[in-house]
XYZ file of C-alpha atoms in Angstrom:
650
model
C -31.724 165.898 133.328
C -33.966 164.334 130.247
C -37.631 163.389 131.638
C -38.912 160.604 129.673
C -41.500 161.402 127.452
C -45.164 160.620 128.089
C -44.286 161.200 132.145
C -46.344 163.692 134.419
C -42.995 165.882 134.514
C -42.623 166.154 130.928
C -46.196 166.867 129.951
C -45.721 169.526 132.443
C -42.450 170.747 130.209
C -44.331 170.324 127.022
C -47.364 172.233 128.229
C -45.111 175.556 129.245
C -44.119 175.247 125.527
C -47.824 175.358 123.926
C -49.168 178.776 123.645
C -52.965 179.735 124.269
C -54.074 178.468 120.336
C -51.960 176.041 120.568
C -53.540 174.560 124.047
C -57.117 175.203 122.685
C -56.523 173.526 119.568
C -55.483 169.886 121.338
C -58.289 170.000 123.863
C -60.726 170.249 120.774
C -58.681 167.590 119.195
C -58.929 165.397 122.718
C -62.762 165.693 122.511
C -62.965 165.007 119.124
C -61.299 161.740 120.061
C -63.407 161.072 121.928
C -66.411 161.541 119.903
C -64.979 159.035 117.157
C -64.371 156.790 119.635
C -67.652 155.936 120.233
C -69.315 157.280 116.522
C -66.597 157.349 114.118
C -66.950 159.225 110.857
C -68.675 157.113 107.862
C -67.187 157.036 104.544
C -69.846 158.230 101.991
C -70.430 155.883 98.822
C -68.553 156.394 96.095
C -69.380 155.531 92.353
C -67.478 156.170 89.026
C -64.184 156.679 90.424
C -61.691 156.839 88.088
C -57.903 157.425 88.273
C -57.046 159.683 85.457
C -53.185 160.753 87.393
C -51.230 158.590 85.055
C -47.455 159.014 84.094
C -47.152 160.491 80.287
C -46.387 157.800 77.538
C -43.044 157.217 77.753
C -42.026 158.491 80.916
C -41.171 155.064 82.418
C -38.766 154.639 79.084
C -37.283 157.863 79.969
C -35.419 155.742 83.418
C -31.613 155.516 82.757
C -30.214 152.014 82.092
C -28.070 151.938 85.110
C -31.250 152.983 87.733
C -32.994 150.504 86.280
C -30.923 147.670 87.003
C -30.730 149.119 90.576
C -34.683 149.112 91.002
C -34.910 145.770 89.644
C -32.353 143.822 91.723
C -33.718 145.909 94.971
C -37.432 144.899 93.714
C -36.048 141.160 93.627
C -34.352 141.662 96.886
C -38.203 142.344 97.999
C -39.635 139.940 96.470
C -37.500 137.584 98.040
C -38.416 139.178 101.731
C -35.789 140.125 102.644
C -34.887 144.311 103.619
C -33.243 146.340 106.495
C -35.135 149.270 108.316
C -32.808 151.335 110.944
C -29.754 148.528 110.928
C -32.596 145.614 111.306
C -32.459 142.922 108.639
C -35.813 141.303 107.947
C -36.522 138.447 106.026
C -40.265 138.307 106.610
C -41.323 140.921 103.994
C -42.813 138.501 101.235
C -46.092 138.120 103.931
C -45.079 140.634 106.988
C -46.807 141.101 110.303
C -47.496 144.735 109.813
C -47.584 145.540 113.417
C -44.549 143.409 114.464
C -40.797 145.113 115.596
C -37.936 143.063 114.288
C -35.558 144.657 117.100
C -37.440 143.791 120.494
C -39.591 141.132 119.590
C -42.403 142.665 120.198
C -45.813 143.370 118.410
C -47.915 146.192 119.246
C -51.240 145.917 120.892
C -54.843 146.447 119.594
C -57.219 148.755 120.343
C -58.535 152.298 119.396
C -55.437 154.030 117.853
C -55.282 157.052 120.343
C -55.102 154.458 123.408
C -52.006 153.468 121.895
C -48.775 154.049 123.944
C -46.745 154.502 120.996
C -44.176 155.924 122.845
C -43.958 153.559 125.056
C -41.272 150.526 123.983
C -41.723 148.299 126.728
C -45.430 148.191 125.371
C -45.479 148.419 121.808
C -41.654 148.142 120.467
C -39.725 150.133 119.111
C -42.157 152.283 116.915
C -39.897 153.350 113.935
C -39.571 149.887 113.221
C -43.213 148.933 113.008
C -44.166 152.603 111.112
C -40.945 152.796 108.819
C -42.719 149.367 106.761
C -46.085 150.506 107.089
C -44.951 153.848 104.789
C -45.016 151.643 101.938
C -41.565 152.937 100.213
C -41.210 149.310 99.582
C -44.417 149.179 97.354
C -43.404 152.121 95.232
C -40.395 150.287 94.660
C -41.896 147.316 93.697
C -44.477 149.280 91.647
C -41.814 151.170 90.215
C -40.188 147.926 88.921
C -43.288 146.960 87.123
C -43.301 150.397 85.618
C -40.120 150.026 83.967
C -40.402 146.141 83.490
C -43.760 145.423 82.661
C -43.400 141.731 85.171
C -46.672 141.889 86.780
C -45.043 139.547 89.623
C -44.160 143.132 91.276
C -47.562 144.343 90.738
C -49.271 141.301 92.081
C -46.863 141.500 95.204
C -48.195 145.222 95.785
C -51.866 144.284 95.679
C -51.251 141.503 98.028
C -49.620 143.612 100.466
C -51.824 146.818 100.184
C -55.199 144.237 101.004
C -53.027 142.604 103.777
C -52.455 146.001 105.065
C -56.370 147.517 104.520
C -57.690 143.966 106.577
C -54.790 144.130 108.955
C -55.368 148.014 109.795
C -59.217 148.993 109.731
C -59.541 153.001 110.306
C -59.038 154.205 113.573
C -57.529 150.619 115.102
C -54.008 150.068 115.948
C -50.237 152.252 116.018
C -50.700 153.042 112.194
C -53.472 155.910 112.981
C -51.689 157.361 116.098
C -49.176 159.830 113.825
C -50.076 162.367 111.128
C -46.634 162.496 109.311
C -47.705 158.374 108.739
C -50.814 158.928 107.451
C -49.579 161.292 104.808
C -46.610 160.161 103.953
C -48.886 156.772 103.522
C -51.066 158.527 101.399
C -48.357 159.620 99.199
C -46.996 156.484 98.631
C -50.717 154.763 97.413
C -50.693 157.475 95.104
C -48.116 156.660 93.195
C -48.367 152.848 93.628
C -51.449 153.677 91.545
C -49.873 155.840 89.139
C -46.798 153.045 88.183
C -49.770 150.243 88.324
C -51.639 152.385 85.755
C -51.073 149.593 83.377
C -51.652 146.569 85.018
C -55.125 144.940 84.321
C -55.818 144.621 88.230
C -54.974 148.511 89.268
C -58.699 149.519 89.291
C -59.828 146.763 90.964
C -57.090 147.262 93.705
C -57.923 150.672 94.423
C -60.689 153.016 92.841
C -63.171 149.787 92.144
C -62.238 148.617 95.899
C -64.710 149.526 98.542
C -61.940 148.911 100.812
C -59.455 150.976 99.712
C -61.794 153.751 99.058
C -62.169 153.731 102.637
C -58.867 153.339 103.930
C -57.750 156.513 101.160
C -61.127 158.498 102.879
C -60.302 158.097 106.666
C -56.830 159.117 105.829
C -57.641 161.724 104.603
C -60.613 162.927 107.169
C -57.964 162.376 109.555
C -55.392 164.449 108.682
C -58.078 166.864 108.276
C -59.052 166.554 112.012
C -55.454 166.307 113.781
C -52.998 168.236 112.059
C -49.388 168.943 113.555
C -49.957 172.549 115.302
C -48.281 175.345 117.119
C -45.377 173.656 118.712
C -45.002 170.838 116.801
C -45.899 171.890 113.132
C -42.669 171.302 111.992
C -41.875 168.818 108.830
C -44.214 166.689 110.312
C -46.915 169.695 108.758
C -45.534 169.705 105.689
C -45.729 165.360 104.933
C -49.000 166.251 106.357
C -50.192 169.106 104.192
C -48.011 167.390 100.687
C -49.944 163.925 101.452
C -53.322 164.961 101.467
C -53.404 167.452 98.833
C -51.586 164.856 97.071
C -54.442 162.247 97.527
C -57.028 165.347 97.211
C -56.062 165.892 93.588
C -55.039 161.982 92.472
C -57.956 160.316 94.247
C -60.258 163.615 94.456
C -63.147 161.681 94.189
C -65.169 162.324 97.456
C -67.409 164.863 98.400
C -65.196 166.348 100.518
C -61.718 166.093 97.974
C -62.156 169.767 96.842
C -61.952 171.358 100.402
C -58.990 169.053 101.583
C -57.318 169.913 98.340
C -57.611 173.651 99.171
C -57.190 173.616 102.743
C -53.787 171.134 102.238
C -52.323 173.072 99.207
C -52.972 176.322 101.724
C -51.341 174.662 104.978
C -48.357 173.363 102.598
C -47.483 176.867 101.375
C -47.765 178.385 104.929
C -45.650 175.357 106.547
C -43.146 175.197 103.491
C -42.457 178.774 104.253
C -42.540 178.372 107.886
C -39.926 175.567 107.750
C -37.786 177.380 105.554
C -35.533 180.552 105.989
C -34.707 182.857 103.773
C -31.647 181.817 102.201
C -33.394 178.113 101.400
C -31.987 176.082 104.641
C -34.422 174.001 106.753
C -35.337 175.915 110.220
C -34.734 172.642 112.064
C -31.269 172.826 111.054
C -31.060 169.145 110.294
C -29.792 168.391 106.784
C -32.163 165.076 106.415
C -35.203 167.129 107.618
C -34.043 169.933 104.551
C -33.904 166.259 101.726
C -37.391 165.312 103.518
C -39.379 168.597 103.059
C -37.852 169.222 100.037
C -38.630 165.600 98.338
C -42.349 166.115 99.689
C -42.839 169.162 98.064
C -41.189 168.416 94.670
C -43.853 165.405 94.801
C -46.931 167.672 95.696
C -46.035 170.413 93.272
C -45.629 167.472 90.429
C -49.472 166.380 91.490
C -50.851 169.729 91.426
C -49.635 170.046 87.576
C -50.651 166.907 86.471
C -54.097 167.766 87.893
C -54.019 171.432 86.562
C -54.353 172.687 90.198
C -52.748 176.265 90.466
C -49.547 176.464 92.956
C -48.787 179.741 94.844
C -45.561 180.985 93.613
C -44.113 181.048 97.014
C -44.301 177.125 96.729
C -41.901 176.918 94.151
C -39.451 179.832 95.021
C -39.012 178.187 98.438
C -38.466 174.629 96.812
C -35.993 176.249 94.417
C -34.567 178.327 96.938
C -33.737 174.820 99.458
C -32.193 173.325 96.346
C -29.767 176.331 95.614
C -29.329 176.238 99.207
C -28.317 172.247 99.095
C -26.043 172.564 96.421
C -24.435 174.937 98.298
C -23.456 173.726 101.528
C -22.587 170.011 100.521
C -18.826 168.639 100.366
C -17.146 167.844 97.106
C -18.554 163.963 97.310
C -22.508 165.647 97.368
C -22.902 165.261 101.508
C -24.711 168.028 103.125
C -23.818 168.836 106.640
C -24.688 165.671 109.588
C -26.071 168.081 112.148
C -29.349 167.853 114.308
C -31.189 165.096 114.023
C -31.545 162.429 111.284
C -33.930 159.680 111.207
C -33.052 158.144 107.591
C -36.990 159.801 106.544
C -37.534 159.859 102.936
C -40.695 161.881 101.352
C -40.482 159.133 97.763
C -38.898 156.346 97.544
C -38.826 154.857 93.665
C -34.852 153.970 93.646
C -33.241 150.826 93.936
C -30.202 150.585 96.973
C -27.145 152.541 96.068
C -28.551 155.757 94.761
C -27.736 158.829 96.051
C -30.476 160.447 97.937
C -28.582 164.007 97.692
C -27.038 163.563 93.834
C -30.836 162.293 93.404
C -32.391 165.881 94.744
C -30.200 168.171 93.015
C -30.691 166.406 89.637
C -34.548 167.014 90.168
C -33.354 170.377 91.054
C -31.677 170.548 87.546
C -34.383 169.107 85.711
C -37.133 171.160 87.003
C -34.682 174.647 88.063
C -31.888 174.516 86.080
C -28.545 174.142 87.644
C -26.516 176.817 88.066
C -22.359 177.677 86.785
C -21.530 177.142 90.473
C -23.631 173.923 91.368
C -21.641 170.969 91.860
C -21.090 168.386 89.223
C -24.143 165.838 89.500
C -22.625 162.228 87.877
C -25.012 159.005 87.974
C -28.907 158.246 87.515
C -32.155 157.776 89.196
C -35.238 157.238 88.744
C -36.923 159.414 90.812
C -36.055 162.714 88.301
C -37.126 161.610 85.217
C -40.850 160.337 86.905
C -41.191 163.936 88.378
C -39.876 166.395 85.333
C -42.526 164.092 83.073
C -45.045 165.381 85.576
C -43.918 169.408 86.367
C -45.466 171.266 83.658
C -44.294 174.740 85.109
C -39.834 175.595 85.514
C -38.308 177.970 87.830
C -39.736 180.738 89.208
C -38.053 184.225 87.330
C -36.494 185.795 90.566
C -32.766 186.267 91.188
C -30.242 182.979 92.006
C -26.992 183.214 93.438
C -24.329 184.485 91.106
C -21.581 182.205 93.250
C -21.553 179.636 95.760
C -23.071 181.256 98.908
C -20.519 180.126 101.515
C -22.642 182.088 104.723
C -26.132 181.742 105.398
C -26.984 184.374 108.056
C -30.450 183.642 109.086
C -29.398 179.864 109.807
C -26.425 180.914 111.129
C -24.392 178.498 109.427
C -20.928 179.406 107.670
C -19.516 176.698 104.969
C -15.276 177.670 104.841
C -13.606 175.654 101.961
C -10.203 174.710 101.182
C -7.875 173.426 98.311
C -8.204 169.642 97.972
C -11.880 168.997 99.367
C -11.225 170.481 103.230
C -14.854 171.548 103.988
C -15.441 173.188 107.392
C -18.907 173.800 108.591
C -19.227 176.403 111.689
C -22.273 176.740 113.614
C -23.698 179.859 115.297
C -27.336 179.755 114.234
C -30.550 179.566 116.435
C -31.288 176.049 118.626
C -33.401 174.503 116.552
C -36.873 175.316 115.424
C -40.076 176.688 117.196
C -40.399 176.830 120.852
C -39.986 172.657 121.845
C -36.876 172.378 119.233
C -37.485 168.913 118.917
C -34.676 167.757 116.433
C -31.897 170.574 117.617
C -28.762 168.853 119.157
C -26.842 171.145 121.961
C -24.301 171.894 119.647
C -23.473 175.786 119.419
C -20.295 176.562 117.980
C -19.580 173.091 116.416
C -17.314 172.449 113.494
C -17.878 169.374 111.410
C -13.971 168.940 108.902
C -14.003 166.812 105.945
C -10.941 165.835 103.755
C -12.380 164.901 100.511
C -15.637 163.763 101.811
C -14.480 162.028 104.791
C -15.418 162.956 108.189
C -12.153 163.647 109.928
C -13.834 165.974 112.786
C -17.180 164.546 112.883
C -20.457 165.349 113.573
C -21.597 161.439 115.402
C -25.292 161.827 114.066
C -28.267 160.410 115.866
C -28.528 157.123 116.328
C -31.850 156.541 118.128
C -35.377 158.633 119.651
C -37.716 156.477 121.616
C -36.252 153.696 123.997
C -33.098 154.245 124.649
C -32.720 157.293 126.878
C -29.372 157.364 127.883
C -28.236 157.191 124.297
C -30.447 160.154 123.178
C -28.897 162.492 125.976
C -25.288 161.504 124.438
C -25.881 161.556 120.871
C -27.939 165.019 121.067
C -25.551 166.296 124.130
C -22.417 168.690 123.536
C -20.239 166.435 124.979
C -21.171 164.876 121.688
C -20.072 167.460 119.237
C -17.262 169.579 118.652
C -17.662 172.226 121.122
C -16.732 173.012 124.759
C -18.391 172.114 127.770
C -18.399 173.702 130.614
C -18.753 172.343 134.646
C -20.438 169.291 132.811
C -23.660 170.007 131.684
C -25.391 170.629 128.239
C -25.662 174.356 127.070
C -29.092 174.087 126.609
C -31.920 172.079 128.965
C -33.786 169.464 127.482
C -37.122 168.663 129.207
C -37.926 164.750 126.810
C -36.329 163.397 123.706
C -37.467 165.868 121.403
C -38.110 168.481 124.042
C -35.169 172.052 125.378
C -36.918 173.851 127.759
C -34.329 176.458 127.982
C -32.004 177.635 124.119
C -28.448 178.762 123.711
C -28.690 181.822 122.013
C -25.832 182.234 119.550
C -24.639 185.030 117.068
C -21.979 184.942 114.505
C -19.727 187.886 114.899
C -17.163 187.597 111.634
C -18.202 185.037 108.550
C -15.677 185.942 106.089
C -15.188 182.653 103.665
C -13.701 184.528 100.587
C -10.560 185.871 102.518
C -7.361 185.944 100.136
C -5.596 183.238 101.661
C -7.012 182.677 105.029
C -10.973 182.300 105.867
C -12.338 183.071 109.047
C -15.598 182.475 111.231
C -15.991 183.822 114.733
C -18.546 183.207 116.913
C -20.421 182.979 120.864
C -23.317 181.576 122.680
C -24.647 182.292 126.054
C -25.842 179.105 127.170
C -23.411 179.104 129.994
C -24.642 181.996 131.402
C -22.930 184.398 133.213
C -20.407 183.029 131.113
C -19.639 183.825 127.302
C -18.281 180.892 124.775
C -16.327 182.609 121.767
C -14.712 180.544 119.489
C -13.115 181.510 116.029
C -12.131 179.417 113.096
C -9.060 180.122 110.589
C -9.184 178.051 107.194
C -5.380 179.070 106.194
C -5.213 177.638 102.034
C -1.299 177.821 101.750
C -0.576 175.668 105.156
C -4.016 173.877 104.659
C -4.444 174.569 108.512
C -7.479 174.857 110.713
C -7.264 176.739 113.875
C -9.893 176.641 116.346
C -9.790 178.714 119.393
C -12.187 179.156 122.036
C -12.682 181.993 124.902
C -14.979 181.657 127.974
C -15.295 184.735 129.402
C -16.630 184.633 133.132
C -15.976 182.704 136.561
C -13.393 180.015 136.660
C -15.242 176.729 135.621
C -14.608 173.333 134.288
C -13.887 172.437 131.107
C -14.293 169.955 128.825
C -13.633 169.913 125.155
C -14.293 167.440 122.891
C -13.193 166.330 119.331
C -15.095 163.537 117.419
C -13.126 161.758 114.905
C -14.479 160.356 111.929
C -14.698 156.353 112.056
C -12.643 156.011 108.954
C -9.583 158.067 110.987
C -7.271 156.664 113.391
C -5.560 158.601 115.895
C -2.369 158.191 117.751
C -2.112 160.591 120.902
C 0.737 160.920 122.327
C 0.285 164.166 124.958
C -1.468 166.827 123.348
C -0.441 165.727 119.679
C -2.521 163.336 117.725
C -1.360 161.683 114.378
C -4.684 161.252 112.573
C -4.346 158.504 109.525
C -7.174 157.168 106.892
C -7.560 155.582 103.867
C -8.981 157.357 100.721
C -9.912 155.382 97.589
C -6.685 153.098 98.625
C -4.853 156.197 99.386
C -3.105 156.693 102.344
C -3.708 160.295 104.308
C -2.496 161.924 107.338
C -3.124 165.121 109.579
C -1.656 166.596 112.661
C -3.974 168.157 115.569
C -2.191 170.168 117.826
C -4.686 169.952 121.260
C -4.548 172.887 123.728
C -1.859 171.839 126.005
C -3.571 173.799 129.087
C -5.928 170.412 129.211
C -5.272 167.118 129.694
C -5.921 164.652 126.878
C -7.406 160.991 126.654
C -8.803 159.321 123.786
C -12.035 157.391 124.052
C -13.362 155.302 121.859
C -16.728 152.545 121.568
C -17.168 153.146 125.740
C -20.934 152.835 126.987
C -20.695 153.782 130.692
C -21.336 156.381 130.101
C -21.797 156.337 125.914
C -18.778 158.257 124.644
C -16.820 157.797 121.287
C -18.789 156.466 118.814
C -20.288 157.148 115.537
C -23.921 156.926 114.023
C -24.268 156.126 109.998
C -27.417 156.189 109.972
C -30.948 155.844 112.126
C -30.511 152.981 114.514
C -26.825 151.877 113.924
C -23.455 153.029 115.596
C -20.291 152.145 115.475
C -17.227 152.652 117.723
C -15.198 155.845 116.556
C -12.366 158.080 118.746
C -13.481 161.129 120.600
C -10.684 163.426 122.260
C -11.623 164.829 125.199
C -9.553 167.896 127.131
C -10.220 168.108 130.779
C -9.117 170.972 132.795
C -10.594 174.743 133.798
C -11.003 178.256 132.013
C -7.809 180.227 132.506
C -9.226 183.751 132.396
C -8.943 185.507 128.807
C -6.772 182.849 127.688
C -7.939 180.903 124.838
C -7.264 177.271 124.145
C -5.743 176.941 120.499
C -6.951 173.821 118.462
C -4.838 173.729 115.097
C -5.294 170.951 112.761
C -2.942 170.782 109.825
C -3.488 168.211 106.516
C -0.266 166.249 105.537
C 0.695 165.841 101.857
């Protein structure tokens, strides 16, 4: 069962997560609190400012022809008002109510920002639609386009929405100063609004000869100073933490205090980029748009601490070159990384028009500022995101060993990447259940395959969907009914406790990840989230037949089973008994594949049903669409396995 969040029962749950630093920290940050409440902090004057962070000449020139023309007609699509957050289209963005939600209707109350029930949608709305805007990738954008264009009509648009913002949200008031990850990722975004401003006549005036913006860019920064993300929950939120205020530290370092938050945020971004990173370069969270977030963040803090001469600890860079060899290694032959845990569409820097590729976009960074290596995937189209960055990195690689070849296993994440002739990509998972002790953004998914055919999802991985609001929609998108797995006698194989909350892990191990097999690669293995029972499951990528077979063992008690297969939306499926005839389209070619079900189960396809939610497919943060699932009902037969073979046509 899935408590709501914010009720007595899950702050109960969340509490038995916390450990004793952990528990001390947030009652000092409750008092504190409650000290500002009633004294808040006072900015100190500030005289002389100047903003000395600029691009170098000629770096805006250096923007491919083709990006260009995709900032511009986004930036116009702005200007106009008109955008879409999460599935949402607004057309109120030429003068938006900052605090207003699009999808409810609703607008969230005043009042000191730690009173707010953020959580809460009957209250405030739904809260990733009022925060997403308030992150101010839309001003970059439109800053970006005067950077390129030199049409101060963008530039004047920023500085009217930046002072409707500062007037609309005074420090400490409202459900923009509830959430850390906000405030820097804000912070982040006014820097480099002022950096493509630099030359507009009105840039100094709009922030460092602004009283009001001095104060807004100060509070931010004392309060992420004051709250960060700890213990439990210092996952990426830490690091857009950490990367925005050392960020603002070293562009806007011109407070008494910039010098200590520069220190103490370039020291809490190297522990939490390590933290949040394994070994081999994938993201502990095990979420593949957490890995593009954390990575884009610190590609943009290690570009400020050059341009203001501020020393990096090598083991900054190493782990951000490590995550991009890791990226180029486990995506599909059209650049998509794995769709597994959660995904909330978050972006670190946004400075790209609609239609660029956020994942070509990273791993020509990674080129520019790395250098790609023989095995990297071919990287084809522009942005403008790399060229803005490399102008800014002084400093390349750091001299330690790269892969010689494509890794195809990474051990420590416990993910397995098995490849196949014609752009069959197979991604296995037996790797931990997410990320410190709450897990917040793991799905119950041990032992799931995702299959792709030339980048589309023909055994999918359905994605996300939604976090606050919609609680029955959370338990199916995050359940393993909703993944590729088995299930057994109808529950999850690991508790959740809230919507980013598992109070109890499957613990899984990979027994046999051999992806360079002449011929034939093979995966293998189990979890014990079903305890006393074992799941085993083991994968065969045969090259010659172009055949997957999937077979799973439960070893233990007689028990229920269900089994589930999630087809891609783009696939059609015709089941006739335990047979399926999957079709789809391909760049207007016709394809095909046979899946051969375990015939100990009965079969049923389901597709776009809502009580309950099965069969369906999420894009991206806050859409779905209908898509078929196959689910096998029936019971474990003892050590008999139940054989899954899938087999490409033509």
């Amino acid at each position: 069962m899935t408590v709501s969040s914010g009720s007595p029962g899950w702050y109960l749950r969340r509490l038995s997560r916390m450990g004793p630093r952990e528990v001390g920290g947030r009652v000092a940050d409750t008092a504190r609190r409650r000290r500002w409440r009633s004294a808040p902090p006072a900015c100190p004057d500030v005289t002389g400012a100047r903003f000395t962070a600029v691009l170098p000449a000629g770096a805006a020139a250096a923007v491919p022809p083709d990006a260009v023309k995709r900032l511009v007609a986004e930036a116009d699509r702005l200007m106009a008002g008109h955008a879409e957050y999460f599935g949402v289209a607004r057309d109120d963005l030429a003068d938006p109510d900052w605090w207003y939600d699009p999808k409810t209707g609703r607008r969230a109350p005043d009042g000191y920002a730690f009173d707010v029930p953020y959580r809460d949608e009957e209250a405030v709305g739904d809260v990733k639609q009022i925060w997403e805007l308030s992150r101010h990738h839309h001003l970059t954008v439109l800053a970006a386009a005067y950077a390129v264009t030199g049409n101060e009509r963008y530039a004047e648009r920023v500085a009217e929405h930046l002072r409707s913002w500062w007037a609309a949200n005074a420090p400490l008031r409202g459900v923009h100063w509830t959430s850390g990850i906000e405030l820097g990722i804000r912070l982040l975004s006014w820097v480099w609004v002022r950096r493509l401003l630099d030359g507009w006549p009105g840039a100094a005036g709009l922030f460092e000869d602004n009283p009001v913006a001095l104060r807004q860019i100060w509070h931010h920064q004392r309060w992420l100073a004051a709250f960060p993300s700890r213990g439990s929950s210092a996952n990426n939120h830490a690091v857009a933490e950490a990367a925005g205020q050392f960020a603002a530290a070293c562009a806007f370092g011109w407070f008494p205090s910039s010098a200590r938050w520069r220190a103490d945020a370039l020291r809490s971004l190297d522990q939490h980029l390590r933290s949040n990173t394994f070994g081999s370069g994938l993201n502990r969270e095990l979420a593949s748009e957490y890995h593009g977030l954390v990575l884009e963040l610190g590609l943009a803090a290690v570009a400020e601490a050059d341009t203001a001469g501020v020393p990096v600890p090598a083991t900054v860079r190493l782990v951000l070159l490590r995550m991009t060899d890791a990226l180029a290694a486990v995506v599909d032959d059209r650049l998509r990384p794995p769709r597994q845990g959660d995904a909330d569409d978050g972006h670190g820097l946004v400075v790209d028009g609609a239609g660029t590729d956020r994942w070509a976009s990273l791993l020509a960074t990674g080129d520019a500022l790395f250098g790609r290596l023989g095995w990297w995937p071919e990287v084809t189209g522009a942005d403008v995101r790399t060229p803005l960055l490399a102008a800014l990195v002084r400093h390349t690689a750091p001299a330690v060993a790269r892969p010689a070849s494509r890794p195809a296993h990474f051990a420590d994440a416990g993910m397995t990447i098995l490849r196949g002739p014609d752009g069959v990509w197979c991604r296995c998972d037996g790797g931990p259940h997410g990320f410190l002790s709450i897990a917040a953004h793991a799905h119950a998914d041990a032992l799931s395959v995702e299959v792709r055919h030339d980048g589309v999802d023909v055994l999918a991985d359905p994605g996300t969907y939604c976090y606050h609001g919609q609680p029955g929609w959370r338990r199916y998108f995050r359940s393993t009914l909703g993944h590729n797995t088995l299930e057994l006698d109808g529950a999850d194989q690991s508790v959740s406790g809230g919507p980013f909350l598992w109070t109890r892990h499957a613990r899984s191990r990979v027994l046999v990840a051999d992806a360079s097999g002449e011929g034939v690669a093979r995966w293998c293995g189990e979890h014990d989230g079903y305890r006393p029972s074992v799941h085993r499951r083991r994968v065969e990528l045969a090259a010659a037949s172009r055949e997957l077979r999937v077979v799973d063992e439960v070893r233990g008690p007689r028990r229920a089973v269900r089994l589930a297969f999630h087809l891609g939306p783009a696939v059609t499926a015709d089941l006739t008994g335990n047979r399926a005839l999957l079709t789809w389209t391909r760049d207007g070619e016709d394809r095909s594949a046979v899946l051969d079900l375990p015939a100990q189960l009965s079969w049923r396809a389901h597709r776009g049903e809502s009580d309950p939610p099965l069969g369906w497919y999420s894009p991206g943060f806050g859409r779905r669409e209908p898509a078929t699932t196959l689910v096998g009902t029936g019971f474990t037969v003892g050590t008999q396995g139940f054989t899954t073979v899938l087999g490409f046509q033509g």
